[in-house]
Amino acid sequence: MLVDDAARARLAGCRFANVVEQPEVTSTNSVLAELARQGAPDGLVLVADYQSAGRGRLDRRWESPAGKSLLVSVLLRPEPAWLPPARHHLAVAACALALADACERATGVSPRLKWPNDLVVGDLKLAGLLAEGPGDGSLVVGAGLNVGWAPPGQAATCLEAAAGQPVDRGELLVDFLLGLGSLYGRWPEVLSLYRQRCSTIGREVAVEHRGVPGELRGRAVAVDDNGRLVVQDSTSGAQVVVAVGDVVHAHHV
Ligand code: BT5
């Protein structure tokens, strides 16, 4: 049980206090999207110990043995006048920032953000975020954070290894939700904090679209006000705005 009575008491009054906890689901994003289509309210949170079909972007797999990660999704129903769909990146950025802050408060390890949505320690992936629209105008944002395990043989790490100390997943979850509750809606601050934590800005990058390496190589120069990556094309010198894609950081800049 990650969320006990003390955790619920700490969450009282937070926009993300309505937490449903399940031992096992297919995917917290899939289950929460189904609840959204059935009319679940803004702010609903689903957390699970194990996912039998955890997903990354582009139907890639998200791996984690039971009880070793924080696997959590939140349902957001932003009013379009307040956060139009073109700016939904900012809500995802708020989740990534709140998660990074929670890691930092728990351990002192300060993950950086690799555009668009990975938490990294150095070049190792600590967490991934997956944002999806269930089709009813809402937004489901799911986070998988490696706490006590990372997939072997990949450029990945877990918080306990990075910090060299045990980490309490329940406290991490409450801290994440409280942090998200306070950041959510403060979009100018979200943008500025995102830019500070983003390790992609200033790097030489190659951008892939839908898993296919494209022609775009160059220097990531900025994240624009909608959360998109601005890349200065090394061939043409033109600035190209990238809304969706995978980024490979070059190692030698
Ligand atoms: C992501 O995708 O990074 C988004 C991952 C989102 C997972 C959460 S868990 C809760 C919620 N419910 C879900 O079903 N999903 C969300 P992407 O950038 O496509 O990265 C996926 C790739 O990361 C995989 O192809 C693997 O190479 C790698 N990978 C898989 N599991 C990993 C892990 N535990 N740690 C680090 N890398 C991993």
Tab-separated table of N, CA, C and O in Angstrom, residues 49-96:
chain	number	residue	atom	x	y	z
A	49	ASP	N	1.306	-1.141	-8.686
A	49	ASP	CA	2.592	-1.761	-8.360
A	49	ASP	C	3.201	-2.460	-9.558
A	49	ASP	O	4.412	-2.615	-9.651
A	50	TYR	N	2.315	-2.920	-10.431
A	50	TYR	CA	2.796	-3.703	-11.577
A	50	TYR	C	1.920	-3.452	-12.788
A	50	TYR	O	0.699	-3.349	-12.670
A	51	GLN	N	2.551	-3.349	-13.968
A	51	GLN	CA	1.817	-3.230	-15.228
A	51	GLN	C	2.147	-4.448	-16.090
A	51	GLN	O	3.320	-4.718	-16.360
A	52	SER	N	1.109	-5.137	-16.563
A	52	SER	CA	1.361	-6.288	-17.439
A	52	SER	C	1.589	-5.829	-18.870
A	52	SER	O	2.104	-6.588	-19.690
A	53	ALA	N	1.202	-4.602	-19.190
A	53	ALA	CA	1.385	-4.093	-20.551
A	53	ALA	C	1.734	-2.602	-20.501
A	53	ALA	O	1.084	-1.770	-21.124
A	54	GLY	N	2.786	-2.288	-19.741
A	54	GLY	CA	3.231	-0.893	-19.634
A	54	GLY	C	3.730	-0.415	-20.989
A	54	GLY	O	4.415	-1.151	-21.695
A	55	ARG	N	3.368	0.806	-21.336
A	55	ARG	CA	3.680	1.307	-22.676
A	55	ARG	C	4.559	2.544	-22.638
A	55	ARG	O	4.432	3.383	-21.760
A	56	GLY	N	5.455	2.635	-23.642
A	56	GLY	CA	6.162	3.869	-23.921
A	56	GLY	C	5.467	4.548	-25.093
A	56	GLY	O	4.328	4.210	-25.427
A	57	ARG	N	6.156	5.499	-25.697
A	57	ARG	CA	5.570	6.141	-26.878
A	57	ARG	C	5.682	5.193	-28.069
A	57	ARG	O	6.438	4.223	-28.035
A	58	LEU	N	4.906	5.452	-29.104
A	58	LEU	CA	4.949	4.656	-30.338
A	58	LEU	C	4.803	3.164	-30.043
A	58	LEU	O	5.436	2.321	-30.669
A	59	ASP	N	3.979	2.842	-29.039
A	59	ASP	CA	3.734	1.438	-28.663
A	59	ASP	C	4.996	0.673	-28.268
A	59	ASP	O	5.061	-0.546	-28.387
A	60	ARG	N	6.000	1.402	-27.810
A	60	ARG	CA	7.149	0.706	-27.233
A	60	ARG	C	6.766	0.219	-25.835
A	60	ARG	O	5.800	0.680	-25.253
A	61	ARG	N	7.532	-0.702	-25.293
A	61	ARG	CA	7.218	-1.282	-23.988
A	61	ARG	C	7.872	-0.479	-22.869
A	61	ARG	O	8.953	0.071	-23.043
A	62	TRP	N	7.191	-0.417	-21.731
A	62	TRP	CA	7.812	0.120	-20.526
A	62	TRP	C	7.929	-1.019	-19.528
A	62	TRP	O	6.933	-1.614	-19.139
A	63	GLU	N	9.157	-1.368	-19.180
A	63	GLU	CA	9.416	-2.562	-18.371
A	63	GLU	C	9.597	-2.186	-16.911
A	63	GLU	O	10.293	-1.218	-16.601
A	64	SER	N	9.025	-3.025	-16.027
A	64	SER	CA	9.333	-2.890	-14.608
A	64	SER	C	8.805	-4.090	-13.833
A	64	SER	O	7.646	-4.452	-13.982
A	65	PRO	N	9.662	-4.719	-13.022
A	65	PRO	CA	9.157	-5.779	-12.147
A	65	PRO	C	8.263	-5.182	-11.057
A	65	PRO	O	8.360	-3.984	-10.760
A	66	ALA	N	7.419	-6.026	-10.453
A	66	ALA	CA	6.453	-5.539	-9.465
A	66	ALA	C	7.142	-4.832	-8.303
A	66	ALA	O	8.153	-5.304	-7.781
A	67	GLY	N	6.590	-3.684	-7.927
A	67	GLY	CA	7.010	-3.019	-6.698
A	67	GLY	C	8.319	-2.264	-6.772
A	67	GLY	O	8.797	-1.759	-5.761
A	68	LYS	N	8.902	-2.161	-7.953
A	68	LYS	CA	10.226	-1.551	-8.053
A	68	LYS	C	10.213	-0.146	-8.638
A	68	LYS	O	11.258	0.502	-8.755
A	69	SER	N	9.027	0.299	-9.090
A	69	SER	CA	8.957	1.604	-9.760
A	69	SER	C	7.780	2.395	-9.218
A	69	SER	O	6.900	1.837	-8.572
A	70	LEU	N	7.786	3.663	-9.570
A	70	LEU	CA	6.585	4.464	-9.378
A	70	LEU	C	5.883	4.495	-10.734
A	70	LEU	O	6.442	4.978	-11.726
A	71	LEU	N	4.688	3.914	-10.787
A	71	LEU	CA	3.922	3.829	-12.035
A	71	LEU	C	2.622	4.571	-11.787
A	71	LEU	O	1.748	4.071	-11.067
A	72	VAL	N	2.497	5.762	-12.329
A	72	VAL	CA	1.377	6.623	-11.941
A	72	VAL	C	0.876	7.413	-13.141
A	72	VAL	O	1.660	7.838	-13.980
A	73	SER	N	-0.439	7.565	-13.220
A	73	SER	CA	-1.030	8.398	-14.270
A	73	SER	C	-2.002	9.384	-13.637
A	73	SER	O	-2.673	9.063	-12.650
A	74	VAL	N	-2.070	10.574	-14.231
A	74	VAL	CA	-3.016	11.593	-13.751
A	74	VAL	C	-3.923	12.013	-14.897
A	74	VAL	O	-3.501	12.072	-16.054
A	75	LEU	N	-5.171	12.289	-14.549
A	75	LEU	CA	-6.158	12.736	-15.537
A	75	LEU	C	-6.321	14.251	-15.433
A	75	LEU	O	-6.609	14.780	-14.354
A	76	LEU	N	-6.110	14.914	-16.559
A	76	LEU	CA	-6.195	16.379	-16.597
A	76	LEU	C	-7.306	16.775	-17.554
A	76	LEU	O	-7.411	16.244	-18.656
A	77	ARG	N	-8.114	17.724	-17.105
A	77	ARG	CA	-9.166	18.245	-17.978
A	77	ARG	C	-9.022	19.762	-18.063
A	77	ARG	O	-9.840	20.511	-17.527
A	78	PRO	N	-7.917	20.221	-18.715
A	78	PRO	CA	-7.705	21.678	-18.756
A	78	PRO	C	-8.750	22.361	-19.639
A	78	PRO	O	-9.060	21.868	-20.719
A	79	GLU	N	-9.307	23.475	-19.134
A	79	GLU	CA	-10.217	24.293	-19.950
A	79	GLU	C	-9.429	24.808	-21.140
A	79	GLU	O	-8.333	25.350	-20.959
A	80	PRO	N	-9.968	24.699	-22.374
A	80	PRO	CA	-9.201	25.153	-23.538
A	80	PRO	C	-8.804	26.632	-23.472
A	80	PRO	O	-7.738	27.013	-23.947
A	81	ALA	N	-9.650	27.464	-22.829
A	81	ALA	CA	-9.312	28.890	-22.754
A	81	ALA	C	-8.103	29.105	-21.841
A	81	ALA	O	-7.381	30.095	-21.962
A	82	TRP	N	-7.870	28.192	-20.947
A	82	TRP	CA	-6.832	28.323	-19.924
A	82	TRP	C	-5.550	27.640	-20.380
A	82	TRP	O	-4.441	28.134	-20.161
A	83	LEU	N	-5.711	26.474	-21.031
A	83	LEU	CA	-4.565	25.766	-21.611
A	83	LEU	C	-5.033	25.109	-22.909
A	83	LEU	O	-5.544	23.988	-22.897
A	84	PRO	N	-4.883	25.803	-24.044
A	84	PRO	CA	-5.356	25.240	-25.303
A	84	PRO	C	-4.558	23.991	-25.676
A	84	PRO	O	-3.426	23.817	-25.224
A	85	PRO	N	-5.131	23.104	-26.495
A	85	PRO	CA	-4.440	21.864	-26.843
A	85	PRO	C	-3.015	22.079	-27.349
A	85	PRO	O	-2.124	21.286	-27.051
A	86	ALA	N	-2.765	23.179	-28.067
A	86	ALA	CA	-1.408	23.430	-28.577
A	86	ALA	C	-0.398	23.615	-27.451
A	86	ALA	O	0.811	23.519	-27.675
A	87	ARG	N	-0.905	23.893	-26.237
A	87	ARG	CA	0.017	24.102	-25.113
A	87	ARG	C	-0.026	22.944	-24.100
A	87	ARG	O	0.511	23.076	-22.988
A	88	HIS	N	-0.632	21.832	-24.472
A	88	HIS	CA	-0.702	20.693	-23.544
A	88	HIS	C	0.673	20.191	-23.108
A	88	HIS	O	0.822	19.601	-22.047
A	89	HIS	N	1.701	20.431	-23.969
A	89	HIS	CA	3.086	20.121	-23.580
A	89	HIS	C	3.418	20.668	-22.194
A	89	HIS	O	4.223	20.091	-21.473
A	90	LEU	N	2.822	21.828	-21.870
A	90	LEU	CA	3.192	22.472	-20.607
A	90	LEU	C	2.679	21.674	-19.409
A	90	LEU	O	3.318	21.642	-18.351
A	91	ALA	N	1.526	21.044	-19.567
A	91	ALA	CA	1.005	20.210	-18.480
A	91	ALA	C	1.911	18.999	-18.279
A	91	ALA	O	2.166	18.572	-17.148
A	92	VAL	N	2.414	18.457	-19.381
A	92	VAL	CA	3.328	17.311	-19.287
A	92	VAL	C	4.644	17.771	-18.654
A	92	VAL	O	5.226	17.078	-17.815
A	93	ALA	N	5.082	18.963	-19.058
A	93	ALA	CA	6.314	19.522	-18.477
A	93	ALA	C	6.164	19.703	-16.972
A	93	ALA	O	7.096	19.434	-16.208
A	94	ALA	N	4.972	20.133	-16.536
A	94	ALA	CA	4.740	20.316	-15.090
A	94	ALA	C	4.884	18.971	-14.375
A	94	ALA	O	5.452	18.899	-13.281
A	95	CYS	N	4.395	17.905	-14.993
A	95	CYS	CA	4.527	16.564	-14.388
A	95	CYS	C	5.998	16.170	-14.304
A	95	CYS	O	6.465	15.662	-13.268
A	96	ALA	N	6.736	16.390	-15.391
A	96	ALA	CA	8.156	16.017	-15.399
A	96	ALA	C	8.918	16.803	-14.332
A	96	ALA	O	9.763	16.246	-13.611
